[in-house]
Amino acid sequence: SQQGEEDPQALSIQEGENATMNCSYKTSINNLQWYRQNSGRGLVHLILIRSNEREKHSGRLRVTLDTSKKSSSLLITASRAADTASYFCATDAISFGNEKLTFGTGTRLTIIP
Amino acid sequence: EPEVTQTPSHQVTQMGQEVILRCVPISNHLYFYWYRQILGQKVEFLVSFYNNEISEKSEIFDDQFSVERPDGSNFTLKIRSTKLEDSAMYFCASSVSGVFNYGYTFGSGTRLTVV
């Protein structure tokens, strides 16, 4: 598997339920970010969690990071129809000067009204 | 909220033609990037640009690609001789202080179709 893989690949839930998406990565990181992409549109930055942080909240979003397992989860609480989108994790490498993000394959989330 | 602006939103070009994709990053940002996403695939890094030079590039970013910041506000990606496999969504992004500290702000993308 490659750096930044999300599971599940697709998730359908009823509006109001919580959605949890997971991301695994392989190399040591400085931080991990989650992005949302509506169909055919641009990427929207949701939240960044640093390697020395374990949990972070932003509104209805909760992100956890377990560097020992090289994994992260994104929880969206009380989902809404507008949350329907693809969600990507993205990681950077630990080496100085490495200015790129490596994106995962994404989870396609569908919220059923 | 400041935005990264990309133009055009959609471009169709014939194979072998040159294309220039344009981006206006956020004004106080110092780091600039191009990524691409082939339909149904991952978002892939192409190039990062800082202090008027390329700081890193991927294997995808071969001699057919170039970037330029011609006037202090625009940031362009040029593909000299397009191939069918260059068809993708191209995203420009900018950042205040690089990837280590903050997330990027991405533009809404240019969908390039090579026919």
CSV table of C-alpha atoms in Angstrom, one decimal:
chain,number,residue,atom,x,y,z
A,1,SER,CA,0.0,0.0,0.0
A,2,GLN,CA,1.1,3.6,-0.5
A,3,GLN,CA,1.6,6.6,1.8
A,4,GLY,CA,-1.7,8.0,2.8
A,5,GLU,CA,-4.4,5.4,2.3
A,6,GLU,CA,-7.9,6.0,3.5
A,7,ASP,CA,-10.6,3.5,4.4
A,8,PRO,CA,-13.3,2.9,3.8
A,9,GLN,CA,-13.1,3.9,0.1
A,10,ALA,CA,-16.8,4.7,0.2
A,11,LEU,CA,-19.2,5.4,3.1
A,12,SER,CA,-22.9,6.0,3.0
A,13,ILE,CA,-24.7,7.1,6.2
A,14,GLN,CA,-28.0,8.7,7.2
A,15,GLU,CA,-28.1,12.4,7.9
A,16,GLY,CA,-27.5,13.0,11.6
A,17,GLU,CA,-25.3,10.0,12.1
A,18,ASN,CA,-21.5,10.3,12.7
A,19,ALA,CA,-19.0,9.4,9.9
A,20,THR,CA,-15.6,8.1,10.7
A,21,MET,CA,-12.8,7.8,8.1
A,22,ASN,CA,-9.4,6.4,8.7
A,23,CYS,CA,-6.0,7.1,7.1
A,24,SER,CA,-2.8,5.1,7.3
A,25,TYR,CA,0.7,6.2,6.2
A,26,LYS,CA,4.1,4.8,6.1
A,27,THR,CA,6.9,7.3,6.7
A,28,SER,CA,7.5,9.7,9.6
A,29,ILE,CA,5.6,13.0,9.3
A,30,ASN,CA,5.6,16.6,10.5
A,31,ASN,CA,1.9,16.9,10.3
A,32,LEU,CA,-1.2,15.4,8.8
A,33,GLN,CA,-3.9,17.3,7.1
A,34,TRP,CA,-7.5,16.5,6.0
A,35,TYR,CA,-9.0,18.0,2.9
A,36,ARG,CA,-12.5,17.8,1.4
A,37,GLN,CA,-13.3,17.8,-2.3
A,38,ASN,CA,-16.8,18.2,-3.7
A,39,SER,CA,-17.3,16.4,-6.9
A,40,GLY,CA,-15.1,17.9,-9.6
A,41,ARG,CA,-14.2,20.9,-7.5
A,42,GLY,CA,-11.2,22.2,-5.6
A,43,LEU,CA,-9.7,20.9,-2.4
A,44,VAL,CA,-10.7,22.6,0.9
A,45,HIS,CA,-8.4,22.4,3.9
A,46,LEU,CA,-10.3,21.1,6.9
A,47,ILE,CA,-7.8,20.6,9.7
A,48,LEU,CA,-4.1,20.1,10.4
A,49,ILE,CA,-2.8,18.0,13.2
A,50,ARG,CA,0.9,18.1,14.1
A,51,SER,CA,2.9,15.0,14.9
A,52,ASN,CA,3.1,15.9,18.6
A,53,GLU,CA,-0.6,16.3,18.9
A,54,ARG,CA,-3.0,13.4,19.5
A,55,GLU,CA,-6.4,15.0,19.0
A,56,LYS,CA,-7.8,18.1,17.5
A,57,HIS,CA,-11.3,19.5,17.2
A,58,SER,CA,-12.8,22.0,14.8
A,59,GLY,CA,-16.6,22.5,14.9
A,60,ARG,CA,-18.1,19.1,14.0
A,61,LEU,CA,-14.8,17.7,13.1
A,62,ARG,CA,-12.5,15.6,15.4
A,63,VAL,CA,-9.2,14.3,14.2
A,64,THR,CA,-7.0,11.9,16.0
A,65,LEU,CA,-3.4,10.9,15.3
A,66,ASP,CA,-1.5,7.9,16.5
A,67,THR,CA,2.1,8.2,15.3
A,68,SER,CA,3.0,4.8,16.8
A,69,LYS,CA,0.4,3.1,14.5
A,70,LYS,CA,0.9,5.7,11.7
A,71,SER,CA,-2.8,6.3,11.5
A,72,SER,CA,-5.3,9.1,11.8
A,73,SER,CA,-9.1,9.2,11.9
A,74,LEU,CA,-11.5,12.0,10.9
A,75,LEU,CA,-14.9,12.0,12.7
A,76,ILE,CA,-17.7,14.2,11.4
A,77,THR,CA,-20.5,14.4,14.0
A,78,ALA,CA,-24.2,15.0,13.2
A,79,SER,CA,-23.6,14.7,9.5
A,80,ARG,CA,-25.5,16.9,7.0
A,81,ALA,CA,-26.3,16.5,3.4
A,82,ALA,CA,-23.7,19.2,2.6
A,83,ASP,CA,-21.0,16.9,4.0
A,84,THR,CA,-21.3,14.7,1.0
A,85,ALA,CA,-17.9,14.9,-0.6
A,86,SER,CA,-14.6,13.0,-0.9
A,87,TYR,CA,-12.2,13.3,2.0
A,88,PHE,CA,-8.5,13.0,1.7
A,89,CYS,CA,-5.7,12.8,4.2
A,90,ALA,CA,-2.4,14.3,3.2
A,91,THR,CA,1.0,14.0,4.9
A,92,ASP,CA,4.4,15.6,4.6
A,93,ALA,CA,7.7,13.9,5.1
A,94,ILE,CA,9.9,14.7,8.0
A,95,SER,CA,13.0,15.8,6.0
A,96,PHE,CA,13.7,19.4,5.7
A,97,GLY,CA,13.1,20.9,2.4
A,98,ASN,CA,10.5,18.4,1.4
A,99,GLU,CA,7.8,20.8,0.5
A,100,LYS,CA,5.3,18.4,-0.9
A,101,LEU,CA,2.1,16.8,0.4
A,102,THR,CA,1.3,13.2,-0.3
A,103,PHE,CA,-2.4,12.6,-0.7
A,104,GLY,CA,-4.3,9.4,0.1
A,105,THR,CA,-6.8,7.7,-2.2
A,106,GLY,CA,-9.8,9.3,-0.4
A,107,THR,CA,-13.0,8.3,1.1
A,108,ARG,CA,-16.2,9.1,-0.8
A,109,LEU,CA,-18.8,10.1,1.8
A,110,THR,CA,-22.5,10.1,0.9
A,111,ILE,CA,-25.0,11.5,3.4
A,112,ILE,CA,-28.5,10.2,2.8
A,113,PRO,CA,-31.2,12.8,3.7
B,1,GLU,CA,-11.6,35.0,3.1
B,2,PRO,CA,-8.6,35.2,0.8
B,3,GLU,CA,-8.7,32.8,-2.2
B,4,VAL,CA,-6.4,31.3,-4.7
B,5,THR,CA,-7.8,32.0,-8.1
B,6,GLN,CA,-7.2,29.8,-11.1
B,7,THR,CA,-8.0,30.5,-14.8
B,8,PRO,CA,-9.4,29.1,-16.9
B,9,SER,CA,-11.7,26.7,-15.1
B,10,HIS,CA,-11.7,24.4,-18.1
B,11,GLN,CA,-9.4,24.3,-21.1
B,12,VAL,CA,-9.5,22.0,-24.1
B,13,THR,CA,-6.4,21.7,-26.3
B,14,GLN,CA,-5.2,19.6,-29.1
B,15,MET,CA,-2.4,17.2,-28.5
B,16,GLY,CA,1.0,18.8,-29.1
B,17,GLN,CA,-0.2,22.3,-28.3
B,18,GLU,CA,1.2,24.5,-25.6
B,19,VAL,CA,-1.0,25.5,-22.7
B,20,ILE,CA,-0.5,27.9,-19.8
B,21,LEU,CA,-2.5,27.5,-16.7
B,22,ARG,CA,-2.7,30.6,-14.5
B,23,CYS,CA,-3.0,31.1,-10.8
B,24,VAL,CA,-3.1,34.1,-8.5
B,25,PRO,CA,-2.0,33.0,-5.1
B,26,ILE,CA,-2.9,34.7,-1.8
B,27,SER,CA,-1.0,38.0,-1.7
B,28,ASN,CA,1.1,37.4,1.5
B,29,HIS,CA,1.9,33.8,0.8
B,30,LEU,CA,5.4,32.8,-0.1
B,31,TYR,CA,5.2,29.2,-1.2
B,32,PHE,CA,3.5,28.1,-4.3
B,33,TYR,CA,2.6,24.7,-5.7
B,34,TRP,CA,1.0,22.8,-8.5
B,35,TYR,CA,-0.7,19.5,-8.1
B,36,ARG,CA,-2.8,17.5,-10.5
B,37,GLN,CA,-5.5,14.9,-10.3
B,38,ILE,CA,-6.2,12.5,-13.1
B,39,LEU,CA,-9.9,11.6,-13.1
B,40,GLY,CA,-10.6,9.1,-10.4
B,41,GLN,CA,-7.0,9.0,-9.1
B,42,LYS,CA,-5.0,10.6,-6.3
B,43,VAL,CA,-3.9,14.2,-6.1
B,44,GLU,CA,-0.3,14.2,-7.1
B,45,PHE,CA,2.5,16.7,-6.4
B,46,LEU,CA,4.1,18.4,-9.4
B,47,VAL,CA,6.2,21.2,-8.2
B,48,SER,CA,6.9,23.6,-5.3
B,49,PHE,CA,8.2,27.2,-5.8
B,50,TYR,CA,9.8,29.5,-3.3
B,51,ASN,CA,11.9,32.6,-3.6
B,52,ASN,CA,11.5,32.7,-7.4
B,53,GLU,CA,12.9,29.2,-7.9
B,54,ILE,CA,11.7,25.6,-7.9
B,55,SER,CA,12.3,24.1,-4.5
B,56,GLU,CA,11.2,20.6,-5.4
B,57,LYS,CA,9.6,18.7,-8.3
B,58,SER,CA,8.3,15.3,-8.9
B,59,GLU,CA,9.1,12.8,-11.6
B,60,ILE,CA,6.0,13.9,-13.4
B,61,PHE,CA,7.4,17.4,-13.8
B,62,ASP,CA,9.7,16.7,-16.8
B,63,ASP,CA,11.1,19.0,-19.4
B,64,GLN,CA,7.7,19.6,-20.9
B,65,PHE,CA,6.6,21.4,-17.7
B,66,SER,CA,7.8,24.8,-16.5
B,67,VAL,CA,6.6,27.3,-13.9
B,68,GLU,CA,7.0,31.0,-13.7
B,69,ARG,CA,6.1,33.9,-11.5
B,70,PRO,CA,6.3,36.6,-14.1
B,71,ASP,CA,5.0,39.7,-12.3
B,72,GLY,CA,4.9,39.1,-8.5
B,73,SER,CA,1.3,38.1,-8.4
B,74,ASN,CA,0.6,35.4,-11.1
B,75,PHE,CA,2.0,31.9,-10.9
B,76,THR,CA,1.8,30.0,-14.1
B,77,LEU,CA,2.3,26.4,-15.2
B,78,LYS,CA,3.2,25.8,-18.8
B,79,ILE,CA,3.0,22.5,-20.6
B,80,ARG,CA,5.0,22.8,-23.8
B,81,SER,CA,3.6,20.0,-25.9
B,82,THR,CA,0.6,18.4,-24.4
B,83,LYS,CA,-0.1,14.7,-24.5
B,84,LEU,CA,-3.4,12.9,-24.0
B,85,GLU,CA,-2.2,11.7,-20.6
B,86,ASP,CA,-1.8,15.3,-19.4
B,87,SER,CA,-5.6,15.5,-19.2
B,88,ALA,CA,-6.3,16.1,-15.6
B,89,MET,CA,-7.5,18.7,-13.0
B,90,TYR,CA,-4.6,21.0,-12.2
B,91,PHE,CA,-4.6,22.6,-8.8
B,92,CYS,CA,-2.6,25.6,-7.7
B,93,ALA,CA,-1.9,26.1,-4.0
B,94,SER,CA,-0.2,28.6,-1.8
B,95,SER,CA,1.0,28.7,1.7
B,96,VAL,CA,2.3,31.3,4.2
B,97,SER,CA,5.2,29.3,5.5
B,98,GLY,CA,5.4,26.0,3.7
B,99,VAL,CA,4.0,22.7,4.3
B,100,PHE,CA,5.4,22.2,7.8
B,101,ASN,CA,3.3,24.7,9.7
B,102,TYR,CA,0.0,25.4,7.9
B,103,GLY,CA,-2.3,23.9,5.4
B,104,TYR,CA,-2.4,25.0,1.9
B,105,THR,CA,-5.0,27.1,0.3
B,106,PHE,CA,-6.0,25.4,-3.0
B,107,GLY,CA,-7.6,27.0,-6.0
B,108,SER,CA,-10.7,25.5,-7.5
B,109,GLY,CA,-8.6,24.0,-10.3
B,110,THR,CA,-8.3,24.0,-14.1
B,111,ARG,CA,-9.7,21.0,-15.9
B,112,LEU,CA,-7.4,20.4,-18.8
B,113,THR,CA,-8.7,18.1,-21.6
B,114,VAL,CA,-6.2,17.1,-24.3
B,115,VAL,CA,-7.9,15.8,-27.5
